[in-house]
XYZ file of C-alpha atoms in Angstrom:
787
model
C -35.599 -18.234 18.663
C -33.083 -15.689 18.262
C -29.185 -16.423 17.431
C -26.325 -14.273 17.827
C -23.113 -15.205 15.748
C -20.320 -13.240 17.349
C -17.154 -13.250 15.191
C -15.450 -9.930 15.376
C -12.664 -10.791 18.798
C -13.555 -13.806 19.274
C -16.365 -16.853 18.708
C -19.924 -16.958 20.526
C -23.063 -17.372 20.514
C -26.285 -17.185 21.545
C -29.671 -18.007 21.969
C -32.277 -15.894 22.572
C -29.469 -13.531 24.592
C -27.550 -16.287 27.246
C -24.598 -17.322 25.317
C -24.755 -21.093 24.033
C -20.788 -22.825 25.615
C -22.293 -26.378 24.098
C -20.535 -25.107 19.756
C -16.701 -24.820 22.107
C -16.336 -28.873 22.564
C -17.542 -29.018 18.703
C -14.897 -26.605 16.651
C -16.235 -28.417 13.621
C -19.435 -27.901 13.572
C -18.979 -24.209 14.747
C -17.096 -23.769 11.441
C -19.619 -24.951 9.511
C -21.804 -22.553 11.795
C -19.512 -19.601 11.642
C -18.652 -20.382 7.537
C -23.376 -20.924 6.821
C -23.769 -17.976 8.921
C -20.910 -15.256 7.744
C -21.565 -16.465 3.868
C -25.470 -16.695 3.618
C -25.637 -18.447 0.675
C -23.518 -20.990 -0.096
C -23.823 -24.592 -2.380
C -23.477 -27.832 -0.534
C -19.693 -28.507 -2.791
C -18.615 -25.498 -1.217
C -19.084 -26.915 2.041
C -17.983 -30.304 1.420
C -14.679 -28.628 0.014
C -13.710 -26.522 2.898
C -15.086 -29.009 6.231
C -13.969 -31.898 4.618
C -11.249 -31.389 1.615
C -10.026 -34.990 2.929
C -12.650 -37.079 2.408
C -14.026 -38.953 -0.212
C -16.961 -37.544 -1.515
C -20.135 -39.330 -0.121
C -18.370 -39.001 3.583
C -18.140 -35.158 3.327
C -21.653 -35.354 2.333
C -22.104 -38.120 4.920
C -20.021 -35.290 7.279
C -22.207 -32.094 6.190
C -25.976 -33.790 6.742
C -24.576 -35.385 10.283
C -23.138 -32.374 11.267
C -26.617 -29.831 10.034
C -29.394 -32.342 11.857
C -27.250 -31.933 15.163
C -27.369 -27.637 14.053
C -30.841 -27.867 13.646
C -31.287 -30.755 16.893
C -29.008 -26.515 18.906
C -30.479 -23.851 16.945
C -34.127 -25.258 16.023
C -34.993 -26.262 12.068
C -35.195 -23.078 10.427
C -32.133 -21.347 10.988
C -31.100 -22.787 7.207
C -32.824 -23.373 4.827
C -32.061 -26.373 2.655
C -32.942 -25.229 -1.418
C -31.790 -28.365 -3.680
C -27.738 -28.082 -3.772
C -27.642 -24.778 -1.617
C -27.385 -23.772 2.189
C -29.101 -20.167 3.112
C -29.151 -19.364 6.483
C -32.385 -17.628 7.458
C -33.008 -13.834 8.508
C -33.162 -14.261 12.718
C -29.590 -15.229 12.568
C -28.151 -12.318 13.210
C -23.862 -11.799 12.663
C -21.660 -9.212 13.291
C -19.979 -9.597 10.413
C -22.503 -9.415 7.838
C -24.252 -6.702 9.517
C -20.531 -4.783 10.024
C -19.585 -5.163 6.371
C -23.233 -4.403 5.622
C -23.201 -0.777 7.887
C -20.184 -0.283 6.675
C -22.110 0.267 2.556
C -25.073 1.617 3.413
C -25.029 5.665 4.342
C -23.696 6.173 8.108
C -20.649 3.857 7.631
C -18.720 4.925 11.368
C -22.633 2.864 12.708
C -20.169 0.045 11.633
C -17.494 1.027 13.847
C -18.607 -0.558 16.958
C -19.253 -3.677 15.864
C -15.195 -4.514 15.204
C -14.606 -5.400 18.245
C -11.087 -7.633 17.262
C -10.174 -9.803 14.685
C -11.963 -12.115 12.516
C -12.483 -15.015 15.489
C -9.197 -13.795 17.493
C -8.167 -16.435 20.119
C -10.486 -19.236 18.786
C -8.645 -22.068 17.224
C -10.425 -23.549 13.848
C -10.301 -27.462 13.200
C -7.169 -28.257 11.769
C -8.993 -28.271 7.779
C -6.114 -26.060 5.787
C -9.414 -25.040 3.097
C -11.061 -23.604 5.609
C -7.659 -22.361 7.617
C -7.994 -20.422 4.443
C -11.053 -19.300 4.254
C -10.955 -17.632 8.037
C -7.740 -15.745 7.325
C -9.052 -14.828 3.558
C -12.835 -13.100 5.661
C -9.862 -11.739 8.729
C -8.086 -9.821 6.144
C -11.231 -8.393 4.696
C -12.575 -7.386 8.127
C -9.209 -5.585 9.168
C -8.994 -4.592 5.989
C -11.982 -3.063 6.022
C -12.158 -2.044 9.812
C -8.926 0.211 8.865
C -10.654 2.028 5.964
C -13.443 2.977 7.977
C -10.736 4.074 10.724
C -9.439 6.071 8.825
C -12.408 8.020 6.632
C -14.196 8.436 10.549
C -10.696 10.570 11.633
C -11.073 12.415 8.305
C -14.384 13.866 8.531
C -13.475 15.585 12.453
C -11.055 17.880 11.336
C -12.636 20.566 12.588
C -11.231 21.319 15.722
C -14.626 20.832 17.743
C -14.613 17.332 16.631
C -11.100 17.226 18.592
C -12.295 15.272 21.202
C -13.812 13.022 19.435
C -11.154 12.075 17.269
C -9.447 11.222 20.262
C -11.090 8.781 21.017
C -11.721 6.820 18.009
C -8.010 6.884 17.719
C -7.891 5.543 21.186
C -10.128 2.549 20.709
C -8.052 2.219 16.731
C -4.729 1.667 19.750
C -6.693 -0.509 21.674
C -7.898 -2.893 18.533
C -4.635 -2.643 17.182
C -1.551 -0.914 18.195
C 1.098 -2.925 16.044
C -0.585 -0.630 13.340
C 1.276 2.456 12.750
C -1.464 5.000 11.362
C -3.025 4.588 14.890
C -0.307 5.604 17.316
C 0.373 8.011 14.350
C -3.594 9.031 14.856
C -3.595 8.668 19.017
C -0.443 11.135 18.997
C -2.128 13.801 16.701
C -5.008 13.958 18.168
C -3.523 13.930 21.662
C -1.424 16.807 20.811
C -5.193 18.857 19.265
C -6.740 18.291 21.986
C -3.592 19.876 23.492
C -2.496 16.741 25.647
C 1.252 17.914 24.101
C 2.940 15.209 27.302
C 1.089 12.734 27.481
C 0.857 12.717 23.007
C 4.862 12.798 23.894
C 4.413 10.147 26.356
C 3.012 7.968 23.664
C 5.510 8.451 21.300
C 7.687 7.626 23.888
C 6.042 3.972 24.289
C 5.630 3.299 20.912
C 8.860 4.052 19.867
C 10.010 1.572 22.677
C 8.384 -1.041 21.589
C 9.555 -0.485 17.971
C 13.171 -0.184 18.894
C 12.680 -4.375 20.594
C 12.205 -4.953 17.207
C 15.153 -3.044 15.767
C 12.130 -0.918 14.074
C 11.776 2.861 13.650
C 8.549 5.055 13.685
C 7.128 6.106 10.185
C 8.993 9.855 8.624
C 6.144 11.672 8.020
C 5.401 10.700 12.884
C 8.832 12.253 13.771
C 8.784 14.944 11.737
C 4.733 15.697 14.193
C 6.507 14.596 16.455
C 9.760 16.596 16.387
C 7.369 19.735 16.063
C 5.077 18.648 19.034
C 8.525 19.112 21.140
C 9.031 22.674 19.595
C 6.169 23.711 20.064
C 5.352 24.767 16.276
C 1.482 23.882 15.038
C 0.870 20.448 13.423
C 1.437 19.724 10.367
C -1.067 18.408 7.643
C -2.634 15.643 8.953
C -1.768 12.556 6.622
C -3.984 10.525 4.964
C -2.593 6.529 4.895
C -1.445 4.746 2.292
C -1.797 6.761 -0.381
C -1.017 4.703 -3.630
C 2.500 5.708 -4.652
C 2.692 7.091 -7.945
C 6.085 6.194 -8.458
C 5.797 2.403 -7.095
C 4.958 0.236 -9.981
C 3.830 -3.655 -10.181
C 4.049 -5.808 -13.672
C 2.648 -8.870 -12.876
C 2.840 -12.007 -13.147
C 1.363 -12.158 -17.679
C -1.739 -14.250 -17.468
C -1.266 -17.245 -19.604
C -4.069 -18.189 -22.057
C -2.237 -20.984 -24.553
C -4.145 -23.917 -22.672
C -0.133 -24.752 -22.520
C 1.116 -25.015 -18.051
C 4.344 -25.868 -19.868
C 4.498 -21.656 -20.423
C 3.224 -20.745 -17.731
C 6.804 -19.998 -16.991
C 6.556 -17.635 -19.836
C 3.956 -15.002 -17.669
C 6.502 -14.787 -14.909
C 9.742 -14.947 -16.736
C 8.363 -11.366 -18.896
C 7.047 -9.926 -15.503
C 10.042 -10.192 -14.056
C 12.028 -9.059 -16.974
C 9.978 -5.811 -17.180
C 10.789 -4.983 -13.547
C 14.476 -5.772 -13.425
C 13.932 -2.564 -17.730
C 11.769 -0.116 -14.680
C 14.109 -1.024 -11.476
C 17.045 1.078 -13.873
C 14.814 3.703 -13.844
C 15.889 6.153 -10.570
C 12.562 7.342 -9.831
C 10.768 4.167 -9.548
C 10.700 1.673 -6.445
C 9.827 -2.097 -7.837
C 7.742 -4.047 -6.036
C 9.061 -7.670 -7.208
C 6.992 -10.547 -8.966
C 9.013 -13.017 -8.096
C 7.875 -14.409 -5.614
C 4.160 -13.190 -6.273
C 3.272 -16.611 -6.250
C 5.266 -20.029 -5.469
C 3.763 -22.527 -7.268
C 4.809 -26.457 -9.080
C 7.739 -26.688 -11.561
C 8.931 -24.730 -14.557
C 6.361 -27.136 -15.763
C 4.074 -27.370 -14.325
C 3.461 -23.711 -13.286
C 0.349 -21.791 -14.732
C -0.244 -18.371 -13.701
C -4.270 -18.300 -15.859
C -6.299 -18.198 -13.029
C -9.797 -16.464 -13.350
C -9.531 -14.212 -10.649
C -6.652 -12.943 -11.560
C -6.939 -8.829 -12.384
C -8.843 -9.185 -9.196
C -5.490 -10.652 -7.055
C -3.063 -8.582 -9.058
C -4.890 -5.400 -7.543
C -5.001 -6.419 -4.522
C -1.556 -7.077 -4.247
C -1.105 -3.146 -5.462
C -3.683 -2.462 -2.643
C -1.105 -3.975 -0.312
C 2.210 -2.235 -1.213
C 0.570 0.547 -2.088
C 1.666 0.037 -5.347
C 0.676 3.861 -7.434
C 1.341 1.620 -11.849
C 0.237 -1.116 -12.513
C 1.391 -4.142 -15.186
C -0.607 -6.765 -16.346
C -1.749 -8.403 -19.249
C -1.526 -11.968 -21.123
C -0.686 -13.902 -24.010
C -1.920 -16.509 -26.374
C -0.712 -19.141 -28.776
C -2.107 -17.483 -32.141
C -0.707 -19.165 -35.496
C 2.378 -20.836 -33.094
C 3.185 -18.007 -32.233
C 2.802 -16.059 -28.478
C 0.907 -12.987 -28.984
C 1.678 -10.166 -25.445
C -1.366 -7.737 -25.003
C -0.456 -6.380 -22.080
C -2.676 -3.379 -20.018
C -0.120 -0.269 -17.970
C -3.098 1.239 -15.217
C -2.732 3.975 -12.300
C -3.969 3.194 -9.262
C -5.953 3.169 -7.093
C -9.538 3.237 -9.001
C -6.744 1.035 -11.823
C -7.527 3.595 -15.525
C -6.281 2.660 -18.544
C -3.066 4.455 -19.501
C -2.076 2.435 -22.048
C -2.365 -0.316 -23.630
C 0.609 -2.805 -25.539
C 0.734 -5.226 -28.429
C 0.045 -7.229 -29.995
C 4.053 -8.470 -30.053
C 4.868 -11.778 -31.198
C 7.150 -14.434 -30.433
C 8.145 -17.957 -30.746
C 6.701 -20.439 -27.416
C 10.408 -22.072 -28.011
C 12.423 -19.450 -27.444
C 10.534 -16.224 -26.136
C 14.114 -13.718 -24.718
C 13.018 -11.007 -28.009
C 9.197 -11.011 -27.476
C 9.928 -10.394 -23.552
C 12.775 -7.850 -24.432
C 10.751 -5.376 -26.372
C 7.784 -6.293 -23.647
C 10.313 -4.579 -21.655
C 10.701 -1.930 -23.648
C 7.686 -0.210 -24.150
C 6.559 -0.620 -21.077
C 9.904 1.713 -19.665
C 8.673 4.059 -22.559
C 5.091 4.073 -21.234
C 5.917 4.414 -17.810
C 8.763 7.047 -18.470
C 6.686 9.408 -20.880
C 3.630 8.992 -18.546
C 6.040 10.232 -15.653
C 7.217 13.180 -18.267
C 10.408 12.106 -17.542
C 13.614 11.293 -20.126
C 14.102 8.786 -21.773
C 17.799 8.604 -22.162
C 19.607 5.184 -21.096
C 16.544 2.839 -21.644
C 17.514 2.366 -24.717
C 21.211 2.193 -24.173
C 21.509 -0.784 -21.647
C 24.261 -3.266 -21.505
C 23.166 -6.118 -19.979
C 20.688 -9.024 -22.090
C 17.576 -10.580 -21.351
C 18.443 -13.741 -19.690
C 18.116 -16.597 -22.020
C 15.105 -18.623 -21.805
C 17.199 -21.844 -20.496
C 18.283 -19.844 -17.984
C 15.052 -18.231 -16.859
C 13.672 -22.575 -16.863
C 16.411 -22.998 -14.192
C 16.037 -20.635 -12.306
C 12.207 -21.118 -11.519
C 13.223 -25.342 -10.931
C 15.971 -23.133 -8.456
C 13.205 -21.100 -6.490
C 10.644 -24.324 -6.738
C 13.527 -26.278 -4.624
C 13.893 -23.687 -1.881
C 10.211 -24.182 -1.354
C 10.569 -27.887 -1.619
C 13.449 -27.741 1.155
C 15.681 -28.916 -1.338
C 18.436 -26.842 -1.151
C 21.267 -28.700 -2.444
C 19.323 -29.265 -5.668
C 18.120 -26.012 -5.311
C 21.185 -23.890 -5.415
C 23.524 -26.087 -8.404
C 19.719 -24.840 -10.955
C 20.133 -22.043 -9.359
C 24.023 -21.529 -10.155
C 23.367 -23.128 -13.324
C 21.115 -19.997 -14.155
C 23.950 -17.517 -13.905
C 26.333 -19.136 -15.694
C 23.696 -19.323 -18.899
C 22.946 -15.890 -18.980
C 25.983 -13.757 -16.525
C 23.995 -11.068 -15.986
C 21.536 -12.640 -14.368
C 22.502 -11.605 -11.324
C 19.147 -11.922 -8.686
C 19.706 -16.410 -8.829
C 23.068 -15.684 -7.589
C 21.033 -14.546 -4.063
C 19.336 -17.686 -3.054
C 22.662 -19.702 -4.415
C 24.322 -18.206 -1.356
C 21.029 -18.780 1.487
C 21.516 -22.676 0.157
C 25.763 -23.117 0.309
C 24.438 -22.108 3.884
C 21.711 -24.414 4.426
C 22.580 -27.164 2.650
C 26.225 -27.039 2.322
C 27.104 -25.820 5.837
C 29.576 -24.299 3.288
C 29.511 -20.591 4.545
C 33.124 -19.451 2.495
C 30.805 -20.256 -1.220
C 28.459 -18.449 0.011
C 30.719 -15.791 0.447
C 32.170 -15.756 -2.364
C 28.356 -16.390 -4.466
C 27.434 -12.921 -2.365
C 30.315 -10.850 -3.442
C 30.276 -11.979 -7.249
C 26.191 -10.594 -6.514
C 27.231 -7.575 -4.551
C 29.930 -6.549 -7.778
C 26.378 -6.394 -10.173
C 23.907 -4.842 -7.607
C 23.388 -1.685 -9.150
C 21.744 -3.297 -11.572
C 19.633 -5.021 -9.041
C 15.889 -3.893 -7.832
C 15.480 -2.993 -4.374
C 13.965 -5.665 -3.033
C 16.858 -8.538 -4.474
C 19.405 -5.313 -3.318
C 18.144 -5.834 0.406
C 17.767 -9.402 0.217
C 22.125 -9.159 -0.089
C 22.089 -7.792 2.095
C 20.332 -9.934 4.349
C 23.111 -12.451 3.173
C 26.223 -10.422 3.567
C 24.120 -9.274 7.064
C 23.618 -13.741 8.207
C 27.613 -13.813 6.362
C 28.758 -11.362 9.222
C 27.755 -13.431 11.444
C 24.732 -9.929 12.428
C 21.587 -10.942 13.066
C 19.827 -7.792 13.990
C 21.093 -6.675 10.570
C 19.430 -9.123 8.973
C 16.862 -8.563 10.915
C 15.810 -4.935 9.675
C 16.762 -6.102 6.390
C 14.320 -8.611 5.837
C 11.686 -6.413 7.630
C 12.374 -3.946 4.701
C 12.126 -6.227 2.053
C 9.208 -7.289 3.457
C 7.536 -4.020 3.647
C 7.887 -3.949 -0.404
C 6.453 -7.864 -1.131
C 4.452 -8.894 1.764
C 4.671 -12.489 1.654
C 7.653 -12.909 -0.541
C 10.998 -15.256 0.897
C 11.681 -12.185 2.457
C 8.599 -12.242 4.941
C 9.310 -15.178 5.781
C 13.416 -14.222 6.157
C 12.212 -11.606 8.340
C 10.156 -14.749 11.114
C 13.115 -16.636 10.804
C 15.083 -14.316 11.488
C 13.138 -12.686 14.487
C 13.874 -16.287 16.015
C 17.402 -16.284 15.446
C 17.579 -13.022 17.772
C 14.934 -14.397 20.461
C 11.748 -12.347 19.520
C 9.643 -15.398 19.031
C 6.539 -14.275 19.866
C 7.357 -11.724 17.003
C 8.027 -14.816 14.831
C 4.482 -15.508 14.841
C 2.843 -12.005 14.467
C 4.469 -12.056 11.349
C 3.891 -15.573 9.650
C 0.029 -14.776 10.961
C 0.764 -12.150 8.575
C 2.363 -13.911 6.372
C -0.081 -16.482 5.010
C 0.180 -19.897 6.698
C -2.562 -21.650 4.316
C -1.676 -20.576 1.293
C -1.530 -22.885 -1.205
C 2.755 -23.222 -2.608
C 3.301 -22.813 1.859
C 2.126 -26.443 2.936
C 5.053 -27.982 1.353
C 7.511 -25.517 2.959
C 9.460 -27.560 5.462
C 11.477 -24.221 6.816
C 8.313 -21.979 7.670
C 7.210 -25.198 9.525
C 9.940 -25.633 11.462
C 10.081 -21.649 12.607
C 6.724 -21.832 13.449
C 6.530 -24.402 15.652
C 10.480 -23.596 17.398
C 8.576 -20.280 18.161
C 5.637 -21.615 19.271
C 8.038 -24.067 21.468
C 10.251 -21.527 22.577
C 6.890 -19.035 24.053
C 6.625 -22.774 25.422
C 2.991 -23.193 23.708
C 3.605 -27.144 23.360
C -0.234 -27.681 22.809
C -0.298 -24.830 19.824
C 3.909 -26.437 18.829
C 2.061 -30.031 17.639
C -0.530 -29.265 17.141
C 1.019 -26.675 14.264
C 3.891 -29.975 13.602
C 1.142 -32.224 12.460
C -0.618 -30.061 10.033
C 3.020 -28.756 8.458
C 3.335 -32.865 8.534
C 0.235 -32.841 6.711
C 1.828 -30.926 4.056
C 5.501 -32.499 3.475
C 4.154 -36.352 5.120
C 7.868 -37.993 4.620
C 10.254 -36.064 4.821
C 11.590 -37.086 7.861
C 12.837 -32.584 9.508
C 8.963 -32.512 8.780
C 9.154 -35.677 11.607
C 11.870 -34.185 13.835
C 9.563 -31.334 14.458
C 6.184 -33.597 15.726
C 8.886 -35.489 17.744
C 10.166 -31.869 19.082
C 6.923 -30.880 20.217
C 5.923 -34.565 21.919
C 8.968 -34.461 23.701
C 8.026 -31.147 25.187
C 4.879 -32.679 26.335
C 6.609 -36.085 28.072
C 4.293 -37.850 26.116
C 6.630 -40.869 24.881
C 3.835 -44.040 23.460
C 3.040 -42.153 21.130
C 7.078 -39.911 20.315
C 8.047 -43.439 20.444
C 5.053 -44.458 17.029
C 6.297 -41.731 15.705
C 10.411 -43.017 15.626
C 8.701 -45.880 14.298
C 7.611 -43.948 11.222
C 10.627 -42.178 11.036
C 12.978 -45.869 10.888
C 11.608 -45.966 7.092
C 11.834 -42.653 6.144
C 14.837 -41.011 2.911
C 17.463 -38.731 5.710
C 18.480 -35.428 4.499
C 21.550 -33.531 5.314
C 19.788 -32.285 8.902
C 18.167 -35.340 9.869
C 18.499 -39.100 10.121
C 16.778 -41.475 12.213
C 19.728 -41.582 15.175
C 19.625 -37.655 15.490
C 16.464 -37.019 15.234
C 16.109 -39.966 18.590
C 18.747 -38.382 20.230
C 17.133 -34.396 19.285
C 13.885 -36.603 21.215
C 16.715 -36.972 24.125
C 17.857 -34.141 25.256
C 14.627 -32.187 24.916
C 13.479 -35.006 27.829
C 15.782 -33.768 29.677
C 15.561 -30.447 29.253
C 11.936 -30.314 30.394
C 11.931 -32.423 33.323
C 11.271 -35.668 31.985
C 14.779 -37.794 32.533
C 13.468 -40.919 33.881
C 11.592 -41.476 30.002
C 13.950 -41.754 27.822
C 15.565 -45.131 28.302
C 13.326 -46.573 25.996
C 14.275 -43.529 23.412
C 17.865 -44.927 24.138
C 16.842 -48.505 23.517
C 15.301 -48.029 20.455
C 18.665 -45.630 19.389
C 21.203 -48.394 19.819
C 18.857 -51.189 18.450
C 18.867 -49.219 15.001
C 22.870 -48.129 15.184
C 23.225 -51.248 15.817
C 21.992 -53.141 12.377
C 23.521 -50.243 10.344
C 25.607 -51.353 8.428
C 29.940 -51.580 8.844
C 29.468 -48.630 5.974
C 26.558 -46.400 7.653
C 28.310 -46.625 11.316
C 32.167 -45.320 10.185
C 29.197 -42.072 8.450
C 31.691 -38.289 10.313
C 27.515 -37.699 11.181
C 26.323 -40.555 13.406
C 29.759 -41.547 15.029
C 28.811 -38.146 16.363
C 24.681 -38.723 17.340
C 25.881 -42.395 18.577
C 28.775 -40.078 21.261
C 25.920 -37.294 22.085
C 23.931 -40.578 23.035
C 25.851 -42.109 25.338
C 26.599 -38.865 27.284
C 23.157 -39.256 27.180
C 23.089 -42.256 29.804
C 26.455 -41.111 31.247
C 28.865 -43.326 29.235
C 31.596 -40.883 29.232
C 34.932 -43.428 28.796
C 32.938 -44.661 25.783
C 31.512 -41.038 24.283
C 35.232 -39.402 24.555
C 36.815 -42.884 22.706
C 34.133 -41.235 19.765
C 34.781 -37.828 20.175
C 38.597 -38.555 20.038
C 38.429 -39.714 16.803
C 36.604 -37.383 14.964
C 38.353 -34.800 16.020
C 41.496 -37.024 15.270
C 39.942 -36.734 11.495
C 38.697 -33.604 11.739
C 41.421 -31.676 13.756
C 39.597 -27.748 13.703
C 36.214 -28.905 14.711
C 34.395 -27.324 17.397
C 31.979 -29.296 18.369
C 34.071 -32.896 19.462
C 36.463 -30.179 21.262
C 33.754 -29.211 22.715
C 32.331 -32.042 24.106
C 35.883 -33.809 24.929
C 35.929 -31.204 27.227
C 32.510 -31.445 28.939
C 32.681 -35.103 28.878
C 36.204 -34.711 30.774
C 34.210 -32.218 33.045
C 31.645 -34.744 33.808
C 34.540 -37.161 34.966
C 36.273 -35.242 37.266
C 39.343 -33.612 35.167
C 39.017 -30.819 35.304
C 42.980 -30.086 33.804
C 41.871 -31.640 30.565
C 38.065 -29.507 30.448
C 40.229 -26.241 30.752
C 43.125 -27.385 27.778
C 39.736 -28.377 25.960
C 38.704 -24.611 26.294
C 41.838 -23.547 25.671
C 42.502 -24.826 22.471
C 38.759 -23.349 21.335
C 39.711 -20.179 22.536
C 42.415 -20.853 19.827
C 40.639 -21.772 16.535
C 41.029 -19.145 13.670
C 36.760 -17.493 13.768
C 36.008 -17.286 10.467
C 32.454 -18.255 9.316
C 33.123 -20.569 13.626
C 30.251 -17.550 14.479
C 30.487 -18.009 18.118
C 30.186 -22.140 17.730
C 33.641 -21.971 20.344
C 33.191 -19.542 21.990
C 29.284 -21.586 23.010
C 31.951 -24.603 23.679
C 33.047 -22.890 26.075
C 30.215 -21.708 27.890
C 29.623 -25.946 28.151
C 32.463 -26.999 29.246
C 32.497 -24.117 31.449
C 28.899 -24.417 32.948
C 30.139 -28.096 33.412
C 32.786 -27.529 35.812
C 30.109 -25.300 38.427
C 31.848 -21.722 36.161
C 28.372 -20.088 36.094
C 29.500 -16.645 35.776
C 32.335 -17.528 33.002
C 30.033 -20.152 31.650
C 26.932 -16.629 30.668
C 30.508 -14.047 29.735
C 30.773 -16.526 26.571
C 27.034 -16.983 25.360
C 27.182 -12.981 25.610
C 29.897 -13.732 23.482
C 28.579 -16.372 21.062
C 25.505 -14.479 21.040
C 28.002 -11.361 19.466
C 29.490 -14.268 17.412
C 26.684 -14.731 15.028
C 25.364 -17.744 18.026
C 21.725 -17.694 16.887
C 18.522 -18.431 18.906
C 16.303 -21.690 18.346
C 15.151 -25.118 20.122
C 18.962 -25.989 20.421
C 20.376 -23.623 22.166
C 17.501 -24.161 24.626
C 17.835 -27.832 24.804
C 21.314 -28.148 25.265
C 22.549 -30.766 27.350
C 25.056 -29.001 29.422
C 23.587 -25.682 29.102
C 20.456 -26.733 31.288
C 22.874 -27.596 34.311
C 22.076 -23.863 33.897
C 18.582 -23.501 34.778
C 18.598 -22.154 38.096
C 21.039 -19.782 37.542
C 19.163 -15.948 37.673
C 21.432 -14.595 35.497
C 20.954 -17.908 32.687
C 17.355 -17.488 33.360
C 17.077 -14.007 31.972
C 19.983 -14.619 29.233
C 17.119 -17.317 27.377
C 13.458 -15.896 28.170
C 11.763 -14.386 24.892
C 12.307 -10.412 24.253
C 9.466 -10.040 22.026
């Protein structure tokens, strides 16, 4: 019995030439087959840790044995050989991925290209165990990079005029497999021109340029220059090789902690950060920021030591096209820290210079870190034959050790979703070391997202902007992102985040680009960015905002089953956070699965409230999602549960403004407009400039037939000062217009709100007042995702 496993471009299992459909219904069994087939020879412990990581060892062992038994029954006894604790796949199992790698390493690497029919396991949804998904992601990245390298080498071998048509075919295949790859598009346009197809080359460029414009991007500079020559009828420039390391792009990787004391782990990152700050002052360099490379635990827990640290450093350097890499380690020697570093040059990572030993105090390593920074700056500048002027005449001081510890604590709290706590730590870092400007950037976002205080965020941003000349380019772009958000210009924010993410894939700006894509109504782009971002990394699983962004994107492209699966995966990372419960509730409501929804609501009743979520808000949000998705008749039980919960609150809790606001929304959903109006009127008396209270007073009046009062509240909203409202007042007026039947006016006001900073997302999608416009073509077009 011949067995063939095809993984490049999907998952297909062929037995004696015929596809076996049985495994498609057994994802765990299929995952086992894929892992064993691709790896070839593994230990049972590896398999159990990968596929059954959540089970106790005895149950994991039983699950593996049972799955192997069933696979042997379907595929024959001898497809896998068990030798003690090892499992080895027999030679009669053919695997395209392994053959792809073998041919790529052979004497004729181009013979591997026909095997690559798409990304690894493309379109196949693996089982929910995060360890297997993490392995699959790494494999997918490995094969896609190998494919890119093979295409690059194949095209380089076809430079002769007689090979032009073959090169064109290679480029066409590449674009077909990966249309978003800039290098592939450049190769296609170049090959078309070399074959004399000038008009087709220009047409291909225009298609490519239009696709990028939808993302507010533009083609690479050398592609633009090439097309300019094609249009002018000039000869083509010399072929461009991608992606050559930039000798002036440098990465100082977090040093390995070899002290045996995890509490000293933060020193490795601190050293890399301070070296980076110094290198950023050399105007001929572009630095890759190290601070966000490895999200980890709190300052007492961070430990950069790993057996593969040097491999990880070189891998990141390749991904970021780094030409100069600074790595190293530190030890405890006689009660002192001892640092040893290396400066290397890519792409072969030849050693340029060693630095050390440099000694310092474990209690306060700043003096040693300062010496390291200066020595690295001298080493890099000398190697580049650059002047050393300015290296020793600087005015800024290294952050104190307590300041850096506060910064690391704040960074980790951002990942955990504790934005208020993060803001306090980040501001403290800057207070302890005023020249330490970088913490002010995430602090500004903390004020926005954790406190809703745009004025304080603006103030913090202005302080940072006064010193932005001292920041690395990555931090300057993150500061530009913050400024664009404060200005309500989400397209500019998206562009800044995309530019920063090109410097450091996997950093906070990379995630921010996915969020900003969502905000400008490009949920499909959000999903693509997050797929590249790496959702299975250890530090990401407990990042609530990421899972909210991911599930919102699936929601807006109407893939609610995937939304629910990802929501549940996200909840496993933060099981007790009510914000993540809401993410699952939103998905269940969109599917109308009320019995399951009620069960999850029961769970949230005992969860700790946060600034953005409480049980009442979750229940009202569920009601509005049910209504928007056509399940109005299924809302009664949720509303009944809301009132039972609300009535059981203490008088002090019921007096909270946010809970009263949610009560008003619930009363509107029940069409108890007179009662709702009283709630919003009282809230407005307490906060006279609150646009949402005015909005609901206007919409309740409209729904009660009082159009004059509705118009009054619309005029009142129009007169509000617009500082930091970001279109909320225009959105309120649009809701009132929708309720009085003025669809054209509502659409005009919605467009105005977007121009003032209103963001797209599920809150806008589920707006109960705007949804009355669902049959209006202009509204459907307004809400239609753009990418």
